[in-house]
Coordinates of C-alpha atoms (C1' of nucleotides) in Angstrom, one line a residue:
Chain C
X2 CA 118.3 89.2 99.3
X3 CA 117.3 92.2 97.3
X4 CA 113.6 91.6 98.0
X5 CA 114.2 91.6 101.7
X6 CA 116.3 94.7 101.5
X7 CA 113.7 96.5 99.5
X8 CA 111.0 95.3 101.9
X9 CA 112.9 96.6 104.9
X10 CA 113.6 99.9 103.1
X11 CA 110.0 100.5 102.3
X12 CA 108.7 99.1 105.6
X13 CA 107.8 102.4 107.1
X14 CA 104.7 103.2 104.9
X15 CA 103.4 99.7 105.6
X16 CA 103.9 100.1 109.3
X17 CA 102.2 103.5 109.1
X18 CA 99.3 101.8 107.4
X19 CA 99.2 99.0 109.9
X20 CA 98.8 101.4 112.8
X21 CA 96.4 103.7 110.9
X22 CA 94.3 100.7 110.0
X23 CA 93.9 99.5 113.5
X24 CA 93.2 103.0 114.8
X25 CA 90.6 103.5 112.0
X26 CA 88.9 100.2 112.8
X27 CA 88.8 101.1 116.5
X28 CA 88.2 104.9 116.7
X29 CA 87.2 105.6 113.1
X30 CA 89.0 107.5 110.4
X31 CA 88.1 110.8 112.1
X32 CA 89.0 109.4 115.5
X33 CA 92.7 109.3 115.1
X34 CA 95.4 111.8 114.2
X35 CA 98.9 111.9 112.7
X36 CA 100.1 112.5 116.3
X37 CA 98.6 109.1 117.3
X38 CA 100.5 107.3 114.6
X39 CA 103.6 109.2 115.2
X40 CA 103.9 108.5 118.9
X41 CA 103.2 104.8 118.4
X42 CA 105.7 104.5 115.6
X43 CA 108.3 106.6 117.2
X44 CA 108.7 109.1 114.4
X45 CA 107.4 112.7 114.1
X46 CA 104.3 113.9 112.4
X47 CA 106.4 115.7 109.7
X48 CA 107.9 112.3 108.8
X49 CA 104.4 110.9 108.3
X50 CA 103.6 113.7 106.0
X51 CA 106.7 112.7 103.9
X52 CA 105.1 109.3 103.3
X53 CA 101.5 110.4 103.1
X54 CA 101.2 114.1 102.3
X55 CA 97.6 114.5 103.5
X56 CA 95.3 112.4 105.6
X57 CA 93.0 112.0 102.6
X58 CA 95.9 110.3 100.7
X59 CA 96.6 108.1 103.7
X60 CA 92.9 107.2 103.9
X61 CA 92.7 106.2 100.3
X62 CA 95.9 104.1 100.6
X63 CA 94.3 102.5 103.7
X64 CA 91.2 101.5 101.7
X65 CA 93.2 100.3 98.7
X66 CA 95.4 98.0 100.8
X67 CA 92.4 96.7 102.8
X68 CA 90.6 96.0 99.6
X69 CA 93.5 94.0 98.2
X70 CA 93.9 92.0 101.4
X71 CA 90.2 91.2 101.3
X72 CA 90.6 90.1 97.7
X73 CA 93.3 87.7 98.7
X74 CA 91.2 86.3 101.5
X75 CA 88.2 85.8 99.2
X76 CA 90.4 84.1 96.6
X77 CA 91.6 81.7 99.3
X78 CA 88.0 80.8 100.1
X79 CA 87.3 80.3 96.4
X80 CA 89.2 77.0 96.7
X81 CA 86.4 75.6 98.9
X82 CA 83.8 73.6 96.9
X83 CA 80.8 73.7 99.0
X84 CA 79.0 77.0 98.8
X85 CA 77.5 76.7 102.3
X86 CA 81.0 76.2 103.8
X87 CA 82.3 79.1 101.6
X88 CA 79.8 81.4 103.2
X89 CA 80.7 80.2 106.7
X90 CA 84.3 81.0 105.9
X91 CA 83.3 84.4 104.6
X92 CA 81.4 85.2 107.8
X93 CA 84.4 84.0 109.9
X94 CA 86.5 86.7 108.1
X95 CA 84.3 89.3 109.9
X96 CA 84.4 87.4 113.2
X97 CA 88.2 87.3 113.1
X98 CA 88.2 91.1 112.9
X99 CA 85.7 91.4 115.7
X100 CA 87.5 89.2 118.2
X101 CA 90.4 91.6 117.9
X102 CA 88.1 94.4 119.2
X103 CA 87.9 96.0 115.7
X104 CA 85.1 96.9 113.4
X105 CA 85.2 96.0 109.8
X106 CA 87.2 99.0 108.3
X107 CA 84.6 99.5 105.6
X108 CA 81.7 99.3 108.0
X109 CA 83.3 101.9 110.1
X110 CA 84.0 104.1 107.1
X111 CA 80.4 103.7 105.9
X112 CA 79.2 105.3 109.1
X113 CA 81.6 108.2 108.6
X114 CA 80.7 108.3 104.9
X115 CA 79.4 111.8 104.6
X116 CA 82.6 113.2 106.3
X117 CA 85.0 111.3 104.1
X118 CA 87.1 112.8 101.3
X119 CA 85.4 112.1 97.9
X120 CA 88.3 109.8 96.9
X121 CA 87.6 107.6 99.9
X122 CA 83.9 107.6 99.2
X123 CA 84.5 106.3 95.7
X124 CA 86.9 103.6 96.9
X125 CA 84.5 102.5 99.6
X126 CA 81.7 101.9 97.3
X127 CA 84.0 100.0 95.0
X128 CA 84.9 97.8 97.9
X129 CA 81.2 97.1 98.7
X130 CA 80.5 96.5 95.0
X131 CA 83.2 93.9 94.7
X132 CA 82.2 92.3 98.0
X133 CA 78.5 92.1 97.0
X134 CA 79.4 90.6 93.6
X135 CA 81.5 87.9 95.2
X136 CA 78.8 86.9 97.7
X137 CA 76.1 87.0 95.0
X138 CA 78.2 84.7 92.8
X139 CA 78.7 82.4 95.7
X140 CA 75.0 82.3 96.4
X141 CA 74.1 81.7 92.8
X142 CA 76.6 78.8 92.6
X143 CA 75.2 77.3 95.7
X144 CA 71.6 77.5 94.5
X145 CA 72.6 76.0 91.1
X146 CA 74.6 73.3 92.9
X147 CA 71.7 72.5 95.2
X148 CA 73.3 73.3 98.5
X149 CA 71.8 76.8 99.1
X150 CA 68.3 78.1 98.9
X151 CA 67.0 81.6 98.7
X152 CA 64.4 83.5 96.8
X153 CA 64.7 86.2 94.1
X154 CA 67.8 88.0 93.0
X155 CA 71.1 86.7 94.3
X156 CA 72.4 90.3 94.5
X157 CA 69.5 91.2 96.9
X158 CA 70.2 88.1 99.0
X159 CA 73.9 89.1 99.1
X160 CA 73.0 92.6 100.2
X161 CA 70.9 91.2 103.0
X162 CA 73.7 88.9 104.2
X163 CA 76.4 91.6 104.2
X164 CA 74.0 94.1 105.8
X165 CA 73.3 91.6 108.6
X166 CA 76.9 90.8 109.2
X167 CA 78.0 94.5 109.3
X168 CA 75.1 95.4 111.6
X169 CA 75.7 92.5 113.9
X170 CA 79.4 93.5 114.1
X171 CA 78.4 97.0 115.0
X172 CA 76.1 95.9 117.8
X173 CA 78.3 93.1 119.1
X174 CA 81.2 95.5 119.5
X175 CA 79.1 97.9 121.5
X176 CA 78.6 95.2 124.0
X177 CA 82.1 93.8 123.7
X178 CA 80.5 90.4 123.1
X179 CA 81.7 88.7 119.9
X180 CA 79.2 85.9 120.6
X181 CA 76.4 88.2 119.7
X182 CA 77.9 88.4 116.2
X183 CA 78.4 84.7 116.0
X184 CA 74.8 84.0 116.9
X185 CA 73.4 86.3 114.3
X186 CA 75.8 85.1 111.6
X187 CA 74.8 81.5 112.3
X188 CA 71.2 82.4 112.0
X189 CA 71.7 84.3 108.7
X190 CA 73.7 81.4 107.2
X191 CA 71.2 78.8 108.4
X192 CA 68.4 80.4 106.5
X193 CA 70.4 80.1 103.3
X194 CA 71.2 76.5 103.9
X195 CA 69.1 74.1 101.8
X196 CA 69.9 71.1 104.1
X197 CA 68.5 72.9 107.1
X198 CA 65.6 74.4 105.2
X199 CA 64.6 70.9 104.1
X200 CA 64.5 69.8 107.7
X201 CA 62.3 72.7 108.5
X202 CA 60.1 71.9 105.6
X203 CA 59.7 68.3 106.7
X204 CA 58.8 69.4 110.2
X205 CA 56.1 71.7 108.9
X206 CA 54.5 69.0 106.8
X207 CA 54.5 66.7 109.8
X208 CA 52.5 69.2 111.8
Chain H
X13 CA 48.3 129.4 127.8
X14 CA 51.0 128.9 130.4
X15 CA 52.0 125.7 128.8
X16 CA 52.7 127.6 125.5
X17 CA 54.6 130.3 127.3
X18 CA 56.7 127.7 129.1
X19 CA 57.2 125.8 125.9
X20 CA 58.4 129.0 124.2
X21 CA 60.6 130.0 127.1
X22 CA 62.3 126.6 127.1
X23 CA 62.4 126.2 123.4
X24 CA 66.1 126.9 123.0
X25 CA 67.3 123.6 124.5
X26 CA 64.9 121.7 122.3
X27 CA 66.0 123.6 119.2
X28 CA 69.6 122.9 120.1
X29 CA 68.9 119.2 120.4
X30 CA 67.0 119.2 117.1
X31 CA 70.0 120.6 115.3
X32 CA 72.5 118.4 117.2
X33 CA 70.4 115.4 116.5
X34 CA 70.4 116.0 112.8
X35 CA 74.1 116.7 112.7
X36 CA 74.9 113.6 114.8
X37 CA 72.8 111.5 112.4
X38 CA 74.5 112.9 109.4
X39 CA 78.1 113.6 110.4
X40 CA 78.4 111.6 113.6
X41 CA 78.7 112.8 117.2
X42 CA 82.4 113.6 116.7
X43 CA 81.6 115.1 113.3
X44 CA 79.9 118.3 114.5
X45 CA 81.0 121.1 116.9
X46 CA 79.3 123.6 119.1
X47 CA 80.2 126.2 116.3
X48 CA 78.1 124.2 113.8
X49 CA 75.0 124.4 116.1
X50 CA 75.7 128.0 117.1
X51 CA 75.9 129.3 113.5
X52 CA 72.8 127.5 112.5
X53 CA 70.8 128.6 115.5
X54 CA 72.1 132.1 115.4
X55 CA 73.5 132.2 118.9
X56 CA 77.0 132.0 120.2
X57 CA 78.9 129.0 121.4
X58 CA 79.0 130.4 124.9
X59 CA 75.2 130.4 125.0
X60 CA 75.2 126.8 124.0
X61 CA 77.4 126.0 127.0
X62 CA 74.9 127.7 129.2
X63 CA 72.3 125.1 128.2
X64 CA 74.6 122.1 127.9
X65 CA 77.8 122.7 129.8
X66 CA 79.8 120.0 128.0
X67 CA 79.4 118.1 124.8
X68 CA 79.2 114.9 126.8
X69 CA 76.1 116.3 128.6
X70 CA 74.6 117.4 125.3
X71 CA 75.3 113.9 123.9
X72 CA 73.6 112.2 126.8
X73 CA 70.6 114.5 126.5
X74 CA 70.5 113.7 122.8
X75 CA 70.3 110.0 123.5
X76 CA 67.7 110.2 126.3
X77 CA 65.4 112.3 124.2
X78 CA 65.9 110.0 121.2
X79 CA 65.1 107.0 123.3
X80 CA 62.0 108.6 124.6
X81 CA 60.8 109.5 121.1
X82 CA 61.5 105.9 120.0
X83 CA 59.4 104.7 123.0
X84 CA 56.5 106.8 121.8
X85 CA 56.8 105.5 118.3
X86 CA 56.9 101.9 119.5
X87 CA 53.9 102.4 121.8
X88 CA 52.0 103.8 118.8
X89 CA 52.8 100.6 116.9
X90 CA 51.6 98.5 119.8
X91 CA 48.1 99.3 118.9
X92 CA 48.5 97.2 115.7
X93 CA 47.2 93.6 116.2
X94 CA 48.9 91.7 113.5
X95 CA 52.6 91.0 114.5
X96 CA 53.7 90.8 110.9
X97 CA 52.3 94.3 110.2
X98 CA 53.8 95.5 113.5
X99 CA 57.2 94.5 112.2
X100 CA 56.7 96.2 108.9
X101 CA 55.7 99.4 110.8
X102 CA 58.9 99.0 112.9
X103 CA 61.1 98.7 109.8
X104 CA 59.4 101.7 108.3
X105 CA 60.6 103.7 111.3
X106 CA 64.1 103.1 110.1
X107 CA 63.2 103.9 106.5
X108 CA 61.7 107.2 107.5
X109 CA 65.0 108.2 109.0
X110 CA 66.9 107.1 105.9
X111 CA 64.9 109.0 103.4
X112 CA 65.8 112.1 105.2
X113 CA 69.4 111.3 104.5
X114 CA 70.1 110.4 108.1
X115 CA 71.5 107.3 109.8
X116 CA 69.7 105.9 112.9
X117 CA 71.3 107.9 115.7
X118 CA 72.1 104.9 117.7
X119 CA 73.6 103.0 114.7
X120 CA 75.8 106.0 114.1
X121 CA 76.8 106.2 117.8
X122 CA 77.5 102.4 117.8
X123 CA 80.1 103.0 115.2
X124 CA 81.6 105.7 117.3
X125 CA 81.2 103.7 120.5
X126 CA 84.8 103.5 121.6
X127 CA 85.2 107.2 121.4
X128 CA 82.0 108.1 123.3
X129 CA 81.9 109.4 126.9
X130 CA 81.0 106.5 129.2
X131 CA 77.6 108.0 130.1
X132 CA 76.7 107.9 126.4
X133 CA 77.9 104.3 126.1
X134 CA 75.7 103.2 129.0
X135 CA 72.7 105.0 127.5
X136 CA 73.3 103.6 124.1
X137 CA 73.3 100.0 125.3
X138 CA 70.2 100.8 127.3
X139 CA 68.5 101.9 124.1
X140 CA 69.5 98.7 122.2
X141 CA 68.4 96.6 125.2
X142 CA 64.9 98.1 125.1
X143 CA 64.7 97.9 121.4
X144 CA 65.7 94.3 121.4
X145 CA 63.2 93.4 124.1
X146 CA 60.4 95.1 122.2
X147 CA 61.2 93.2 118.9
X148 CA 61.6 90.0 120.8
X149 CA 58.2 90.3 122.4
X150 CA 56.6 91.2 119.1
X151 CA 58.2 88.1 117.5
X152 CA 57.1 85.9 120.4
X153 CA 53.6 87.2 120.2
X154 CA 53.5 86.6 116.4
X155 CA 54.8 83.0 116.8
X156 CA 52.3 82.3 119.5
X157 CA 49.5 83.9 117.4
X158 CA 50.4 81.9 114.3
X159 CA 51.4 84.8 112.0
X160 CA 55.2 84.7 112.4
X161 CA 57.7 81.8 112.1
X162 CA 61.2 81.6 113.3
X163 CA 63.4 79.1 115.0
X164 CA 65.1 79.2 118.4
X165 CA 65.2 82.1 120.9
X166 CA 63.1 85.2 120.1
X167 CA 65.9 87.4 121.4
X168 CA 68.3 85.9 118.9
X169 CA 65.9 86.5 116.1
X170 CA 65.3 90.0 117.2
X171 CA 69.0 90.7 117.2
X172 CA 69.3 89.3 113.7
X173 CA 66.5 91.6 112.5
X174 CA 67.8 94.8 114.1
X175 CA 71.4 94.0 112.9
X176 CA 70.1 93.5 109.4
X177 CA 68.2 96.8 109.5
X178 CA 71.0 98.8 111.0
X179 CA 73.5 97.3 108.5
X180 CA 71.2 97.9 105.5
X181 CA 70.8 101.5 106.6
X182 CA 74.5 102.0 106.8
X183 CA 75.1 100.6 103.3
X184 CA 72.1 102.2 101.7
X185 CA 73.2 105.6 102.9
X186 CA 76.7 105.2 101.4
X187 CA 75.0 104.8 98.0
X188 CA 72.4 107.4 98.6
X189 CA 69.8 104.7 97.6
X190 CA 67.1 104.2 100.2
X191 CA 65.7 101.4 98.0
X192 CA 68.6 99.3 98.9
X193 CA 67.4 99.4 102.5
X194 CA 63.8 98.7 101.5
X195 CA 64.8 95.6 99.5
X196 CA 66.8 94.2 102.4
X197 CA 64.0 95.0 105.0
X198 CA 61.4 93.3 102.8
X199 CA 63.5 90.2 102.6
X200 CA 64.2 90.1 106.3
X201 CA 60.5 90.5 107.2
X202 CA 59.4 88.0 104.5
X203 CA 61.5 85.3 106.2
X204 CA 59.7 85.8 109.4
X205 CA 56.3 85.7 107.8
X206 CA 54.5 82.4 108.3
X207 CA 52.1 83.0 105.4
X208 CA 54.9 83.4 103.0
X209 CA 56.9 80.6 104.6
X210 CA 54.0 78.2 104.0
X211 CA 53.9 79.1 100.3
X212 CA 57.6 78.3 100.1
X213 CA 57.1 75.1 101.9
X214 CA 54.4 74.0 99.5
X215 CA 56.5 74.8 96.6
X216 CA 59.3 72.7 97.9
X217 CA 57.1 69.7 98.5
X218 CA 55.7 70.0 95.0
X219 CA 59.2 69.8 93.6
Chain I
dG19 C1' 69.9 133.9 128.7
dT20 C1' 72.9 135.9 125.7
dC21 C1' 76.9 138.3 124.6
dT22 C1' 82.4 139.4 123.9
dA23 C1' 86.7 137.8 124.7
dT24 C1' 90.0 134.5 125.5
dA25 C1' 92.2 130.6 127.3
dA26 C1' 94.2 126.0 126.3
dC27 C1' 94.8 122.6 123.4
dG28 C1' 95.0 119.5 119.3
dA29 C1' 94.4 119.1 114.5
dG30 C1' 96.5 118.9 109.6
dA31 C1' 100.1 120.8 107.2
dT32 C1' 104.7 123.2 105.6
dA33 C1' 109.6 125.1 105.6
dG34 C1' 114.0 124.1 105.8
dA35 C1' 118.1 121.9 108.2
dC36 C1' 120.5 117.5 108.6
Chain J
dG8 C1' 114.0 109.8 105.3
dT9 C1' 113.7 112.1 109.5
dC10 C1' 114.2 116.0 112.3
dT11 C1' 112.9 120.8 114.7
dA12 C1' 110.1 124.6 114.5
dT13 C1' 106.2 126.9 113.2
dC14 C1' 101.8 128.2 111.1
dT15 C1' 96.9 128.3 110.9
dC16 C1' 92.8 126.8 112.1
dG17 C1' 89.1 124.5 114.7
dT18 C1' 87.9 122.5 119.0
dT19 C1' 85.9 122.5 123.9
dA20 C1' 85.4 125.3 127.6
dT21 C1' 85.5 129.5 130.9
dA22 C1' 85.2 134.5 132.8
dG23 C1' 82.7 138.2 133.3
dA24 C1' 79.8 142.1 131.3
dC25 C1' 75.0 143.1 129.9

DNA sequence: GTCTATAACGAGATAGAC
DNA sequence: GTCTATCTCGTTATAGAC
């Protein structure tokens, strides 16, 4: 098939990005070099520069691809009806990254923000903006639909949730204990859950 | 005074750490070099190596001093009676760092964790452990005293709070908007506040 | 305690052959 | 599209004079 041939012919850039992505999620964008990718892929540094002329270009491509993959994942979750379940699926996206001993690429890049090429800084903020908008919409839908509860602006609540997930990831990875993340995620989601909140309300009124 | 003379005589290591600390909080531990410190301090790289033989030693000293300073700050907060206010003061420690365009040193190092010398990894976890214990104790006191409310283990709640604060800091700094942090912090603390929680409970029962 | 000088290495990047 | 070879620069670190 032509598609397969083309895919095979253009496989090298994708494989480069695969390796670079894992290294960036593990050591940070400034923590790996062209030499690291080259040795792992079995080609020379010069060949890497043919595909990605500069590291800044590679980094931007990394972010764009990651953002697209994230879009696909979010779209898949869109099919879910229940907003509460949607959020649990969303949180599990983070967890899947963590159990592979990686940080969220964008959380990692956020830490390195001030050292990144401007083009990467722009793309990183774009990623967070999209992410935040998706979560905010999900929260708003859930509140309107009567499955979620939170106060104030949905965007603020979305920021609190993503901040909690990113931070929990950061800390859990330092301990090599993904369960630390899971516990925090569960707690964050529980607070948004109307069903659980109602239980808590009842308990209070009984007291 | 002898103390002053001694302080002046041993001022160089402290000034080195001051600069290194700011650079580490801005660019990361791997984001600055001895040359950066040397040029800013007006001495040579060789002189730096006299005070801190290797960068790993410098990094560990950085962490130890930061941890001590944090202890002092926490002890100062201890004087506060109200647990809710105590937590607000705690959160404002983070905010004070952020408004100076810095990341929490330990949040930054957590991102770089896998690239750090083992001695720094150990010290970093020690810092988080102490931090977590302090917050957990504060939460427990507040719950017992009837000013705070949360479910389950205090340690879990403490981890959720610190994760939220660290993550919010990370994201706020990428946008150069400290208000993003403040909004998330306010939300996190509000959820722990019994007074506010009671209001919410009342509102629910009215509905 | 600070200096000059230098070692030893790794980084990103380029030229030009195949 | 990949290679060899090389350049230039920045990095941590050391030797030895002052």
